[in-house]
Amino acid sequence: DGGITQSPKYLFRKEGQNVTLSCEQNLNHDAMYWYRQDPGQGLRLIYYSQIVNDFQKGDIAEGYSVSREKKESFPLTVTSAQKNPTAFYLCASRPPDKSNTEAFFGQGTRLTVV
Amino acid sequence: QKEVEQNSGPLSVPEGAIASLNCTYSDRGSQSFFWYRQYSGKSPELIMSIYSNGDKEDGRFTAQLNKASQYVSLLIRDSQPSDSATYLCAVKNSNYQLIWGAGTKLIIKP
């Protein structure tokens, strides 16, 4: 079955630690996105990538980093520079920008700082 | 002004009634419009997409688009408790970016 897989579902981070959230898709989509969602809030764009080896900052990129070495994979690293990383992280993908197709989401990763 | 605006709610509707959710957008060149449903702790799932003016119906759901007034709405007929969720409006603007509203929390009261 085609889809987007995020792992892990739950992640705990100690202060000062970097952690990496995984996102893999087998939908053959070019574009991939990372969003952050805080309780009762909408989706805020962290980073996005339209093609392999290229990505752009979203609205809240500070304290985060990404890579896009393969079309299928778009991992997000939450660095120690992100002071308030506790949130629900969602990865999404969709076909190239000029299509009308909707975004497809993974099941999300809930990150908690302990 | 936010690019995509929704009333955060909560919107409380009796079971069996019609729930009406609204979304306005600022980019007049926007092309595609999507409604997603998100249950607490889960990822958003697509409910409806609409691309041209008018109504689009799918079961109990109807999406309405009015490009002249720059709003898109979602009607849910015969509301059920299982419809209780947050509904997110997403708009693909003239730069092909997908812009999200903050969502409206809908509560269906039995």
PDB file of N, CA and C in Angstrom, chain B:
ATOM      1  N   GLN B   1      -3.246  40.642   8.088  1.00  0.00           N
ATOM      2  CA  GLN B   1      -4.306  39.712   7.711  1.00  0.00           C
ATOM      3  C   GLN B   1      -3.693  38.359   7.343  1.00  0.00           C
ATOM      4  N   LYS B   2      -4.229  37.304   7.944  1.00  0.00           N
ATOM      5  CA  LYS B   2      -3.754  35.973   7.629  1.00  0.00           C
ATOM      6  C   LYS B   2      -4.229  35.587   6.247  1.00  0.00           C
ATOM      7  N   GLU B   3      -3.445  34.752   5.591  1.00  0.00           N
ATOM      8  CA  GLU B   3      -3.811  34.335   4.239  1.00  0.00           C
ATOM      9  C   GLU B   3      -5.068  33.487   4.215  1.00  0.00           C
ATOM     10  N   VAL B   4      -5.231  32.628   5.207  1.00  0.00           N
ATOM     11  CA  VAL B   4      -6.408  31.763   5.307  1.00  0.00           C
ATOM     12  C   VAL B   4      -6.939  31.875   6.732  1.00  0.00           C
ATOM     13  N   GLU B   5      -8.183  32.252   6.859  1.00  0.00           N
ATOM     14  CA  GLU B   5      -8.755  32.466   8.182  1.00  0.00           C
ATOM     15  C   GLU B   5      -9.966  31.572   8.422  1.00  0.00           C
ATOM     16  N   GLN B   6     -10.009  31.040   9.624  1.00  0.00           N
ATOM     17  CA  GLN B   6     -11.141  30.256  10.085  1.00  0.00           C
ATOM     18  C   GLN B   6     -11.493  30.676  11.491  1.00  0.00           C
ATOM     19  N   ASN B   7     -12.742  30.574  11.834  1.00  0.00           N
ATOM     20  CA  ASN B   7     -13.163  30.796  13.212  1.00  0.00           C
ATOM     21  C   ASN B   7     -12.704  29.590  14.031  1.00  0.00           C
ATOM     22  N   SER B   8     -11.986  29.849  15.122  1.00  0.00           N
ATOM     23  CA  SER B   8     -11.400  28.739  15.882  1.00  0.00           C
ATOM     24  C   SER B   8     -12.432  27.914  16.637  1.00  0.00           C
ATOM     25  N   GLY B   9     -13.618  28.518  16.880  1.00  0.00           N
ATOM     26  CA  GLY B   9     -14.662  27.803  17.602  1.00  0.00           C
ATOM     27  C   GLY B   9     -14.384  27.775  19.102  1.00  0.00           C
ATOM     28  N   PRO B  10     -14.927  26.787  19.833  1.00  0.00           N
ATOM     29  CA  PRO B  10     -15.626  25.647  19.263  1.00  0.00           C
ATOM     30  C   PRO B  10     -17.030  25.985  18.752  1.00  0.00           C
ATOM     31  N   LEU B  11     -17.409  25.268  17.701  1.00  0.00           N
ATOM     32  CA  LEU B  11     -18.739  25.356  17.141  1.00  0.00           C
ATOM     33  C   LEU B  11     -19.519  24.155  17.638  1.00  0.00           C
ATOM     34  N   SER B  12     -20.607  24.434  18.355  1.00  0.00           N
ATOM     35  CA  SER B  12     -21.398  23.365  18.954  1.00  0.00           C
ATOM     36  C   SER B  12     -22.691  23.206  18.177  1.00  0.00           C
ATOM     37  N   VAL B  13     -22.965  21.992  17.708  1.00  0.00           N
ATOM     38  CA  VAL B  13     -24.131  21.720  16.863  1.00  0.00           C
ATOM     39  C   VAL B  13     -24.867  20.496  17.415  1.00  0.00           C
ATOM     40  N   PRO B  14     -26.195  20.524  17.506  1.00  0.00           N
ATOM     41  CA  PRO B  14     -26.921  19.333  17.968  1.00  0.00           C
ATOM     42  C   PRO B  14     -26.825  18.200  16.947  1.00  0.00           C
ATOM     43  N   GLU B  15     -26.842  16.997  17.460  1.00  0.00           N
ATOM     44  CA  GLU B  15     -26.837  15.830  16.586  1.00  0.00           C
ATOM     45  C   GLU B  15     -28.015  15.886  15.621  1.00  0.00           C
ATOM     46  N   GLY B  16     -27.751  15.581  14.354  1.00  0.00           N
ATOM     47  CA  GLY B  16     -28.798  15.590  13.347  1.00  0.00           C
ATOM     48  C   GLY B  16     -28.956  16.921  12.622  1.00  0.00           C
ATOM     49  N   ALA B  17     -28.363  17.978  13.147  1.00  0.00           N
ATOM     50  CA  ALA B  17     -28.458  19.299  12.528  1.00  0.00           C
ATOM     51  C   ALA B  17     -27.370  19.469  11.461  1.00  0.00           C
ATOM     52  N   ILE B  18     -27.419  20.631  10.797  1.00  0.00           N
ATOM     53  CA  ILE B  18     -26.392  20.940   9.792  1.00  0.00           C
ATOM     54  C   ILE B  18     -25.284  21.764  10.441  1.00  0.00           C
ATOM     55  N   ALA B  19     -24.038  21.318  10.248  1.00  0.00           N
ATOM     56  CA  ALA B  19     -22.896  22.093  10.726  1.00  0.00           C
ATOM     57  C   ALA B  19     -22.328  22.861   9.543  1.00  0.00           C
ATOM     58  N   SER B  20     -22.064  24.146   9.764  1.00  0.00           N
ATOM     59  CA  SER B  20     -21.552  25.008   8.698  1.00  0.00           C
ATOM     60  C   SER B  20     -20.207  25.589   9.115  1.00  0.00           C
ATOM     61  N   LEU B  21     -19.186  25.289   8.356  1.00  0.00           N
ATOM     62  CA  LEU B  21     -17.830  25.735   8.650  1.00  0.00           C
ATOM     63  C   LEU B  21     -17.361  26.654   7.533  1.00  0.00           C
ATOM     64  N   ASN B  22     -16.751  27.758   7.916  1.00  0.00           N
ATOM     65  CA  ASN B  22     -16.372  28.760   6.928  1.00  0.00           C
ATOM     66  C   ASN B  22     -14.876  29.045   6.922  1.00  0.00           C
ATOM     67  N   CYS B  23     -14.408  29.485   5.772  1.00  0.00           N
ATOM     68  CA  CYS B  23     -12.983  29.769   5.582  1.00  0.00           C
ATOM     69  C   CYS B  23     -12.868  30.899   4.566  1.00  0.00           C
ATOM     70  N   THR B  24     -12.093  31.915   4.873  1.00  0.00           N
ATOM     71  CA  THR B  24     -11.836  32.981   3.910  1.00  0.00           C
ATOM     72  C   THR B  24     -10.355  33.025   3.583  1.00  0.00           C
ATOM     73  N   TYR B  25     -10.053  33.526   2.377  1.00  0.00           N
ATOM     74  CA  TYR B  25      -8.649  33.562   1.962  1.00  0.00           C
ATOM     75  C   TYR B  25      -8.363  34.900   1.293  1.00  0.00           C
ATOM     76  N   SER B  26      -7.112  35.272   1.290  1.00  0.00           N
ATOM     77  CA  SER B  26      -6.770  36.615   0.833  1.00  0.00           C
ATOM     78  C   SER B  26      -6.236  36.660  -0.606  1.00  0.00           C
ATOM     79  N   ASP B  27      -5.648  35.571  -1.090  1.00  0.00           N
ATOM     80  CA  ASP B  27      -5.054  35.575  -2.433  1.00  0.00           C
ATOM     81  C   ASP B  27      -6.120  35.276  -3.481  1.00  0.00           C
ATOM     82  N   ARG B  28      -6.493  36.283  -4.245  1.00  0.00           N
ATOM     83  CA  ARG B  28      -7.571  36.124  -5.218  1.00  0.00           C
ATOM     84  C   ARG B  28      -7.204  35.130  -6.319  1.00  0.00           C
ATOM     85  N   GLY B  29      -5.918  34.883  -6.520  1.00  0.00           N
ATOM     86  CA  GLY B  29      -5.479  33.938  -7.537  1.00  0.00           C
ATOM     87  C   GLY B  29      -5.418  32.492  -7.059  1.00  0.00           C
ATOM     88  N   SER B  30      -5.922  32.220  -5.875  1.00  0.00           N
ATOM     89  CA  SER B  30      -5.892  30.857  -5.338  1.00  0.00           C
ATOM     90  C   SER B  30      -6.680  29.913  -6.235  1.00  0.00           C
ATOM     91  N   GLN B  31      -6.212  28.669  -6.308  1.00  0.00           N
ATOM     92  CA  GLN B  31      -6.729  27.766  -7.330  1.00  0.00           C
ATOM     93  C   GLN B  31      -7.440  26.540  -6.783  1.00  0.00           C
ATOM     94  N   SER B  32      -6.955  26.029  -5.678  1.00  0.00           N
ATOM     95  CA  SER B  32      -7.479  24.770  -5.165  1.00  0.00           C
ATOM     96  C   SER B  32      -7.767  24.931  -3.683  1.00  0.00           C
ATOM     97  N   PHE B  33      -8.834  24.227  -3.240  1.00  0.00           N
ATOM     98  CA  PHE B  33      -9.303  24.419  -1.871  1.00  0.00           C
ATOM     99  C   PHE B  33      -9.636  23.053  -1.274  1.00  0.00           C
ATOM    100  N   PHE B  34      -9.182  22.847  -0.048  1.00  0.00           N
ATOM    101  CA  PHE B  34      -9.309  21.531   0.568  1.00  0.00           C
ATOM    102  C   PHE B  34      -9.847  21.669   1.983  1.00  0.00           C
ATOM    103  N   TRP B  35     -10.678  20.708   2.368  1.00  0.00           N
ATOM    104  CA  TRP B  35     -11.125  20.588   3.753  1.00  0.00           C
ATOM    105  C   TRP B  35     -10.587  19.273   4.307  1.00  0.00           C
ATOM    106  N   TYR B  36      -9.922  19.382   5.469  1.00  0.00           N
ATOM    107  CA  TYR B  36      -9.394  18.219   6.164  1.00  0.00           C
ATOM    108  C   TYR B  36     -10.072  18.115   7.528  1.00  0.00           C
ATOM    109  N   ARG B  37     -10.230  16.893   7.980  1.00  0.00           N
ATOM    110  CA  ARG B  37     -10.736  16.624   9.316  1.00  0.00           C
ATOM    111  C   ARG B  37      -9.584  16.066  10.151  1.00  0.00           C
ATOM    112  N   GLN B  38      -9.450  16.536  11.369  1.00  0.00           N
ATOM    113  CA  GLN B  38      -8.387  16.063  12.250  1.00  0.00           C
ATOM    114  C   GLN B  38      -8.960  15.728  13.617  1.00  0.00           C
ATOM    115  N   TYR B  39      -8.893  14.460  13.962  1.00  0.00           N
ATOM    116  CA  TYR B  39      -9.251  14.042  15.306  1.00  0.00           C
ATOM    117  C   TYR B  39      -8.073  14.303  16.236  1.00  0.00           C
ATOM    118  N   SER B  40      -8.370  14.493  17.502  1.00  0.00           N
ATOM    119  CA  SER B  40      -7.341  14.821  18.485  1.00  0.00           C
ATOM    120  C   SER B  40      -6.219  13.771  18.498  1.00  0.00           C
ATOM    121  N   GLY B  41      -4.998  14.225  18.337  1.00  0.00           N
ATOM    122  CA  GLY B  41      -3.841  13.327  18.376  1.00  0.00           C
ATOM    123  C   GLY B  41      -3.582  12.567  17.094  1.00  0.00           C
ATOM    124  N   LYS B  42      -4.392  12.839  16.076  1.00  0.00           N
ATOM    125  CA  LYS B  42      -4.239  12.142  14.799  1.00  0.00           C
ATOM    126  C   LYS B  42      -3.832  13.113  13.699  1.00  0.00           C
ATOM    127  N   SER B  43      -3.446  12.566  12.557  1.00  0.00           N
ATOM    128  CA  SER B  43      -3.072  13.428  11.438  1.00  0.00           C
ATOM    129  C   SER B  43      -4.313  13.833  10.641  1.00  0.00           C
ATOM    130  N   PRO B  44      -4.254  14.944   9.916  1.00  0.00           N
ATOM    131  CA  PRO B  44      -5.403  15.378   9.114  1.00  0.00           C
ATOM    132  C   PRO B  44      -5.715  14.383   7.993  1.00  0.00           C
ATOM    133  N   GLU B  45      -7.002  14.266   7.678  1.00  0.00           N
ATOM    134  CA  GLU B  45      -7.429  13.428   6.565  1.00  0.00           C
ATOM    135  C   GLU B  45      -8.332  14.258   5.657  1.00  0.00           C
ATOM    136  N   LEU B  46      -8.188  14.075   4.354  1.00  0.00           N
ATOM    137  CA  LEU B  46      -8.938  14.872   3.400  1.00  0.00           C
ATOM    138  C   LEU B  46     -10.414  14.497   3.418  1.00  0.00           C
ATOM    139  N   ILE B  47     -11.269  15.522   3.492  1.00  0.00           N
ATOM    140  CA  ILE B  47     -12.720  15.327   3.430  1.00  0.00           C
ATOM    141  C   ILE B  47     -13.230  15.706   2.045  1.00  0.00           C
ATOM    142  N   MET B  48     -12.864  16.894   1.592  1.00  0.00           N
ATOM    143  CA  MET B  48     -13.376  17.405   0.328  1.00  0.00           C
ATOM    144  C   MET B  48     -12.322  18.273  -0.336  1.00  0.00           C
ATOM    145  N   SER B  49     -12.346  18.292  -1.652  1.00  0.00           N
ATOM    146  CA  SER B  49     -11.566  19.253  -2.420  1.00  0.00           C
ATOM    147  C   SER B  49     -12.506  19.926  -3.412  1.00  0.00           C
ATOM    148  N   ILE B  50     -12.243  21.184  -3.715  1.00  0.00           N
ATOM    149  CA  ILE B  50     -13.081  21.909  -4.662  1.00  0.00           C
ATOM    150  C   ILE B  50     -12.210  22.894  -5.426  1.00  0.00           C
ATOM    151  N   TYR B  51     -12.502  23.026  -6.716  1.00  0.00           N
ATOM    152  CA  TYR B  51     -11.627  23.838  -7.555  1.00  0.00           C
ATOM    153  C   TYR B  51     -12.371  24.935  -8.316  1.00  0.00           C
ATOM    154  N   SER B  52     -13.704  24.784  -8.493  1.00  0.00           N
ATOM    155  CA  SER B  52     -14.458  25.770  -9.252  1.00  0.00           C
ATOM    156  C   SER B  52     -15.634  26.266  -8.427  1.00  0.00           C
ATOM    157  N   ASN B  53     -16.132  27.441  -8.785  1.00  0.00           N
ATOM    158  CA  ASN B  53     -17.244  28.046  -8.069  1.00  0.00           C
ATOM    159  C   ASN B  53     -18.462  27.130  -8.026  1.00  0.00           C
ATOM    160  N   GLY B  54     -19.167  27.194  -6.896  1.00  0.00           N
ATOM    161  CA  GLY B  54     -20.383  26.424  -6.776  1.00  0.00           C
ATOM    162  C   GLY B  54     -20.285  25.404  -5.664  1.00  0.00           C
ATOM    163  N   ASP B  55     -21.160  24.423  -5.734  1.00  0.00           N
ATOM    164  CA  ASP B  55     -21.242  23.395  -4.701  1.00  0.00           C
ATOM    165  C   ASP B  55     -20.686  22.074  -5.218  1.00  0.00           C
ATOM    166  N   LYS B  56     -20.119  21.329  -4.288  1.00  0.00           N
ATOM    167  CA  LYS B  56     -19.675  19.962  -4.590  1.00  0.00           C
ATOM    168  C   LYS B  56     -20.115  19.084  -3.429  1.00  0.00           C
ATOM    169  N   GLU B  57     -20.880  18.046  -3.748  1.00  0.00           N
ATOM    170  CA  GLU B  57     -21.459  17.202  -2.710  1.00  0.00           C
ATOM    171  C   GLU B  57     -20.823  15.822  -2.713  1.00  0.00           C
ATOM    172  N   ASP B  58     -20.619  15.313  -1.507  1.00  0.00           N
ATOM    173  CA  ASP B  58     -20.105  13.948  -1.351  1.00  0.00           C
ATOM    174  C   ASP B  58     -20.715  13.383  -0.079  1.00  0.00           C
ATOM    175  N   GLY B  59     -21.773  12.605  -0.249  1.00  0.00           N
ATOM    176  CA  GLY B  59     -22.459  12.045   0.910  1.00  0.00           C
ATOM    177  C   GLY B  59     -23.070  13.133   1.765  1.00  0.00           C
ATOM    178  N   ARG B  60     -22.726  13.162   3.047  1.00  0.00           N
ATOM    179  CA  ARG B  60     -23.289  14.182   3.949  1.00  0.00           C
ATOM    180  C   ARG B  60     -22.529  15.509   3.875  1.00  0.00           C
ATOM    181  N   PHE B  61     -21.466  15.546   3.111  1.00  0.00           N
ATOM    182  CA  PHE B  61     -20.620  16.737   3.037  1.00  0.00           C
ATOM    183  C   PHE B  61     -20.867  17.517   1.748  1.00  0.00           C
ATOM    184  N   THR B  62     -20.922  18.841   1.869  1.00  0.00           N
ATOM    185  CA  THR B  62     -21.005  19.728   0.717  1.00  0.00           C
ATOM    186  C   THR B  62     -19.985  20.838   0.887  1.00  0.00           C
ATOM    187  N   ALA B  63     -19.121  20.990  -0.101  1.00  0.00           N
ATOM    188  CA  ALA B  63     -18.194  22.116  -0.120  1.00  0.00           C
ATOM    189  C   ALA B  63     -18.763  23.185  -1.051  1.00  0.00           C
ATOM    190  N   GLN B  64     -18.647  24.437  -0.624  1.00  0.00           N
ATOM    191  CA  GLN B  64     -19.128  25.556  -1.422  1.00  0.00           C
ATOM    192  C   GLN B  64     -17.988  26.539  -1.625  1.00  0.00           C
ATOM    193  N   LEU B  65     -17.811  26.973  -2.860  1.00  0.00           N
ATOM    194  CA  LEU B  65     -16.736  27.903  -3.188  1.00  0.00           C
ATOM    195  C   LEU B  65     -17.296  29.132  -3.871  1.00  0.00           C
ATOM    196  N   ASN B  66     -16.885  30.292  -3.389  1.00  0.00           N
ATOM    197  CA  ASN B  66     -17.262  31.560  -3.995  1.00  0.00           C
ATOM    198  C   ASN B  66     -15.985  32.380  -4.160  1.00  0.00           C
ATOM    199  N   LYS B  67     -15.418  32.332  -5.356  1.00  0.00           N
ATOM    200  CA  LYS B  67     -14.122  32.999  -5.587  1.00  0.00           C
ATOM    201  C   LYS B  67     -14.260  34.517  -5.565  1.00  0.00           C
ATOM    202  N   ALA B  68     -15.400  35.030  -5.984  1.00  0.00           N
ATOM    203  CA  ALA B  68     -15.594  36.488  -5.983  1.00  0.00           C
ATOM    204  C   ALA B  68     -15.552  37.037  -4.568  1.00  0.00           C
ATOM    205  N   SER B  69     -16.116  36.303  -3.635  1.00  0.00           N
ATOM    206  CA  SER B  69     -16.136  36.719  -2.232  1.00  0.00           C
ATOM    207  C   SER B  69     -14.986  36.112  -1.439  1.00  0.00           C
ATOM    208  N   GLN B  70     -14.227  35.255  -2.057  1.00  0.00           N
ATOM    209  CA  GLN B  70     -13.045  34.646  -1.466  1.00  0.00           C
ATOM    210  C   GLN B  70     -13.369  33.870  -0.200  1.00  0.00           C
ATOM    211  N   TYR B  71     -14.366  33.018  -0.308  1.00  0.00           N
ATOM    212  CA  TYR B  71     -14.630  32.144   0.817  1.00  0.00           C
ATOM    213  C   TYR B  71     -14.983  30.751   0.314  1.00  0.00           C
ATOM    214  N   VAL B  72     -14.702  29.808   1.184  1.00  0.00           N
ATOM    215  CA  VAL B  72     -15.058  28.420   0.935  1.00  0.00           C
ATOM    216  C   VAL B  72     -15.669  27.876   2.223  1.00  0.00           C
ATOM    217  N   SER B  73     -16.724  27.104   2.076  1.00  0.00           N
ATOM    218  CA  SER B  73     -17.394  26.582   3.261  1.00  0.00           C
ATOM    219  C   SER B  73     -17.588  25.079   3.146  1.00  0.00           C
ATOM    220  N   LEU B  74     -17.835  24.471   4.277  1.00  0.00           N
ATOM    221  CA  LEU B  74     -18.111  23.038   4.356  1.00  0.00           C
ATOM    222  C   LEU B  74     -19.381  22.861   5.165  1.00  0.00           C
ATOM    223  N   LEU B  75     -20.368  22.185   4.560  1.00  0.00           N
ATOM    224  CA  LEU B  75     -21.598  21.869   5.264  1.00  0.00           C
ATOM    225  C   LEU B  75     -21.620  20.376   5.569  1.00  0.00           C
ATOM    226  N   ILE B  76     -21.986  20.045   6.794  1.00  0.00           N
ATOM    227  CA  ILE B  76     -22.124  18.653   7.188  1.00  0.00           C
ATOM    228  C   ILE B  76     -23.581  18.443   7.578  1.00  0.00           C
ATOM    229  N   ARG B  77     -24.295  17.658   6.788  1.00  0.00           N
ATOM    230  CA  ARG B  77     -25.702  17.388   7.075  1.00  0.00           C
ATOM    231  C   ARG B  77     -25.835  16.212   8.034  1.00  0.00           C
ATOM    232  N   ASP B  78     -26.955  16.177   8.757  1.00  0.00           N
ATOM    233  CA  ASP B  78     -27.228  15.073   9.678  1.00  0.00           C
ATOM    234  C   ASP B  78     -25.989  14.793  10.547  1.00  0.00           C
ATOM    235  N   SER B  79     -25.536  15.824  11.246  1.00  0.00           N
ATOM    236  CA  SER B  79     -24.295  15.721  12.023  1.00  0.00           C
ATOM    237  C   SER B  79     -24.352  14.580  13.023  1.00  0.00           C
ATOM    238  N   GLN B  80     -23.246  13.873  13.127  1.00  0.00           N
ATOM    239  CA  GLN B  80     -23.112  12.752  14.040  1.00  0.00           C
ATOM    240  C   GLN B  80     -22.030  13.052  15.085  1.00  0.00           C
ATOM    241  N   PRO B  81     -22.107  12.445  16.264  1.00  0.00           N
ATOM    242  CA  PRO B  81     -21.036  12.657  17.253  1.00  0.00           C
ATOM    243  C   PRO B  81     -19.651  12.336  16.698  1.00  0.00           C
ATOM    244  N   SER B  82     -19.575  11.404  15.761  1.00  0.00           N
ATOM    245  CA  SER B  82     -18.271  11.053  15.163  1.00  0.00           C
ATOM    246  C   SER B  82     -17.719  12.154  14.269  1.00  0.00           C
ATOM    247  N   ASP B  83     -18.547  13.157  13.968  1.00  0.00           N
ATOM    248  CA  ASP B  83     -18.060  14.306  13.195  1.00  0.00           C
ATOM    249  C   ASP B  83     -17.319  15.306  14.087  1.00  0.00           C
ATOM    250  N   SER B  84     -17.380  15.125  15.382  1.00  0.00           N
ATOM    251  CA  SER B  84     -16.672  16.016  16.307  1.00  0.00           C
ATOM    252  C   SER B  84     -15.171  15.907  16.057  1.00  0.00           C
ATOM    253  N   ALA B  85     -14.581  17.019  15.672  1.00  0.00           N
ATOM    254  CA  ALA B  85     -13.166  17.033  15.292  1.00  0.00           C
ATOM    255  C   ALA B  85     -12.796  18.485  14.997  1.00  0.00           C
ATOM    256  N   THR B  86     -11.544  18.691  14.647  1.00  0.00           N
ATOM    257  CA  THR B  86     -11.122  19.993  14.140  1.00  0.00           C
ATOM    258  C   THR B  86     -11.062  19.922  12.624  1.00  0.00           C
ATOM    259  N   TYR B  87     -11.636  20.922  11.980  1.00  0.00           N
ATOM    260  CA  TYR B  87     -11.678  20.952  10.527  1.00  0.00           C
ATOM    261  C   TYR B  87     -10.727  22.037  10.022  1.00  0.00           C
ATOM    262  N   LEU B  88      -9.804  21.611   9.186  1.00  0.00           N
ATOM    263  CA  LEU B  88      -8.772  22.508   8.652  1.00  0.00           C
ATOM    264  C   LEU B  88      -9.074  22.847   7.203  1.00  0.00           C
ATOM    265  N   CYS B  89      -8.985  24.117   6.886  1.00  0.00           N
ATOM    266  CA  CYS B  89      -9.129  24.592   5.512  1.00  0.00           C
ATOM    267  C   CYS B  89      -7.727  24.817   4.951  1.00  0.00           C
ATOM    268  N   ALA B  90      -7.477  24.336   3.745  1.00  0.00           N
ATOM    269  CA  ALA B  90      -6.180  24.547   3.092  1.00  0.00           C
ATOM    270  C   ALA B  90      -6.428  25.113   1.703  1.00  0.00           C
ATOM    271  N   VAL B  91      -5.621  26.081   1.326  1.00  0.00           N
ATOM    272  CA  VAL B  91      -5.787  26.779   0.052  1.00  0.00           C
ATOM    273  C   VAL B  91      -4.465  26.772  -0.707  1.00  0.00           C
ATOM    274  N   LYS B  92      -4.501  26.360  -1.953  1.00  0.00           N
ATOM    275  CA  LYS B  92      -3.307  26.471  -2.787  1.00  0.00           C
ATOM    276  C   LYS B  92      -3.360  27.822  -3.467  1.00  0.00           C
ATOM    277  N   ASN B  93      -2.396  28.702  -3.128  1.00  0.00           N
ATOM    278  CA  ASN B  93      -2.462  30.075  -3.607  1.00  0.00           C
ATOM    279  C   ASN B  93      -1.841  30.226  -4.999  1.00  0.00           C
ATOM    280  N   SER B  94      -1.739  31.455  -5.451  1.00  0.00           N
ATOM    281  CA  SER B  94      -1.258  31.709  -6.809  1.00  0.00           C
ATOM    282  C   SER B  94       0.220  31.364  -6.984  1.00  0.00           C
ATOM    283  N   ASN B  95       0.939  31.181  -5.878  1.00  0.00           N
ATOM    284  CA  ASN B  95       2.334  30.743  -5.928  1.00  0.00           C
ATOM    285  C   ASN B  95       2.456  29.232  -5.747  1.00  0.00           C
ATOM    286  N   TYR B  96       1.335  28.543  -5.829  1.00  0.00           N
ATOM    287  CA  TYR B  96       1.277  27.080  -5.694  1.00  0.00           C
ATOM    288  C   TYR B  96       1.662  26.603  -4.301  1.00  0.00           C
ATOM    289  N   GLN B  97       1.625  27.520  -3.318  1.00  0.00           N
ATOM    290  CA  GLN B  97       1.887  27.120  -1.947  1.00  0.00           C
ATOM    291  C   GLN B  97       0.586  26.700  -1.285  1.00  0.00           C
ATOM    292  N   LEU B  98       0.670  25.694  -0.437  1.00  0.00           N
ATOM    293  CA  LEU B  98      -0.503  25.225   0.292  1.00  0.00           C
ATOM    294  C   LEU B  98      -0.517  25.940   1.632  1.00  0.00           C
ATOM    295  N   ILE B  99      -1.514  26.783   1.834  1.00  0.00           N
ATOM    296  CA  ILE B  99      -1.623  27.604   3.039  1.00  0.00           C
ATOM    297  C   ILE B  99      -2.759  27.064   3.900  1.00  0.00           C
ATOM    298  N   TRP B 100      -2.485  26.927   5.200  1.00  0.00           N
ATOM    299  CA  TRP B 100      -3.440  26.312   6.105  1.00  0.00           C
ATOM    300  C   TRP B 100      -4.098  27.333   7.026  1.00  0.00           C
ATOM    301  N   GLY B 101      -5.386  27.147   7.242  1.00  0.00           N
ATOM    302  CA  GLY B 101      -6.060  27.872   8.305  1.00  0.00           C
ATOM    303  C   GLY B 101      -5.755  27.208   9.638  1.00  0.00           C
ATOM    304  N   ALA B 102      -6.106  27.886  10.720  1.00  0.00           N
ATOM    305  CA  ALA B 102      -5.813  27.376  12.060  1.00  0.00           C
ATOM    306  C   ALA B 102      -6.790  26.303  12.512  1.00  0.00           C
ATOM    307  N   GLY B 103      -7.892  26.155  11.780  1.00  0.00           N
ATOM    308  CA  GLY B 103      -8.839  25.097  12.107  1.00  0.00           C
ATOM    309  C   GLY B 103     -10.005  25.561  12.952  1.00  0.00           C
ATOM    310  N   THR B 104     -11.149  24.907  12.772  1.00  0.00           N
ATOM    311  CA  THR B 104     -12.345  25.136  13.582  1.00  0.00           C
ATOM    312  C   THR B 104     -12.680  23.861  14.324  1.00  0.00           C
ATOM    313  N   LYS B 105     -12.805  23.968  15.633  1.00  0.00           N
ATOM    314  CA  LYS B 105     -13.180  22.802  16.439  1.00  0.00           C
ATOM    315  C   LYS B 105     -14.693  22.658  16.415  1.00  0.00           C
ATOM    316  N   LEU B 106     -15.162  21.508  15.987  1.00  0.00           N
ATOM    317  CA  LEU B 106     -16.592  21.214  15.891  1.00  0.00           C
ATOM    318  C   LEU B 106     -16.968  20.192  16.951  1.00  0.00           C
ATOM    319  N   ILE B 107     -18.033  20.503  17.687  1.00  0.00           N
ATOM    320  CA  ILE B 107     -18.540  19.583  18.708  1.00  0.00           C
ATOM    321  C   ILE B 107     -19.980  19.261  18.364  1.00  0.00           C
ATOM    322  N   ILE B 108     -20.277  17.987  18.190  1.00  0.00           N
ATOM    323  CA  ILE B 108     -21.641  17.554  17.921  1.00  0.00           C
ATOM    324  C   ILE B 108     -22.209  16.998  19.228  1.00  0.00           C
ATOM    325  N   LYS B 109     -23.275  17.628  19.703  1.00  0.00           N
ATOM    326  CA  LYS B 109     -23.864  17.239  20.977  1.00  0.00           C
ATOM    327  C   LYS B 109     -24.986  16.232  20.777  1.00  0.00           C
ATOM    328  N   PRO B 110     -24.902  15.066  21.436  1.00  0.00           N
ATOM    329  CA  PRO B 110     -25.955  14.043  21.278  1.00  0.00           C
ATOM    330  C   PRO B 110     -27.285  14.547  21.832  1.00  0.00           C
TER     331      PRO B 110
END
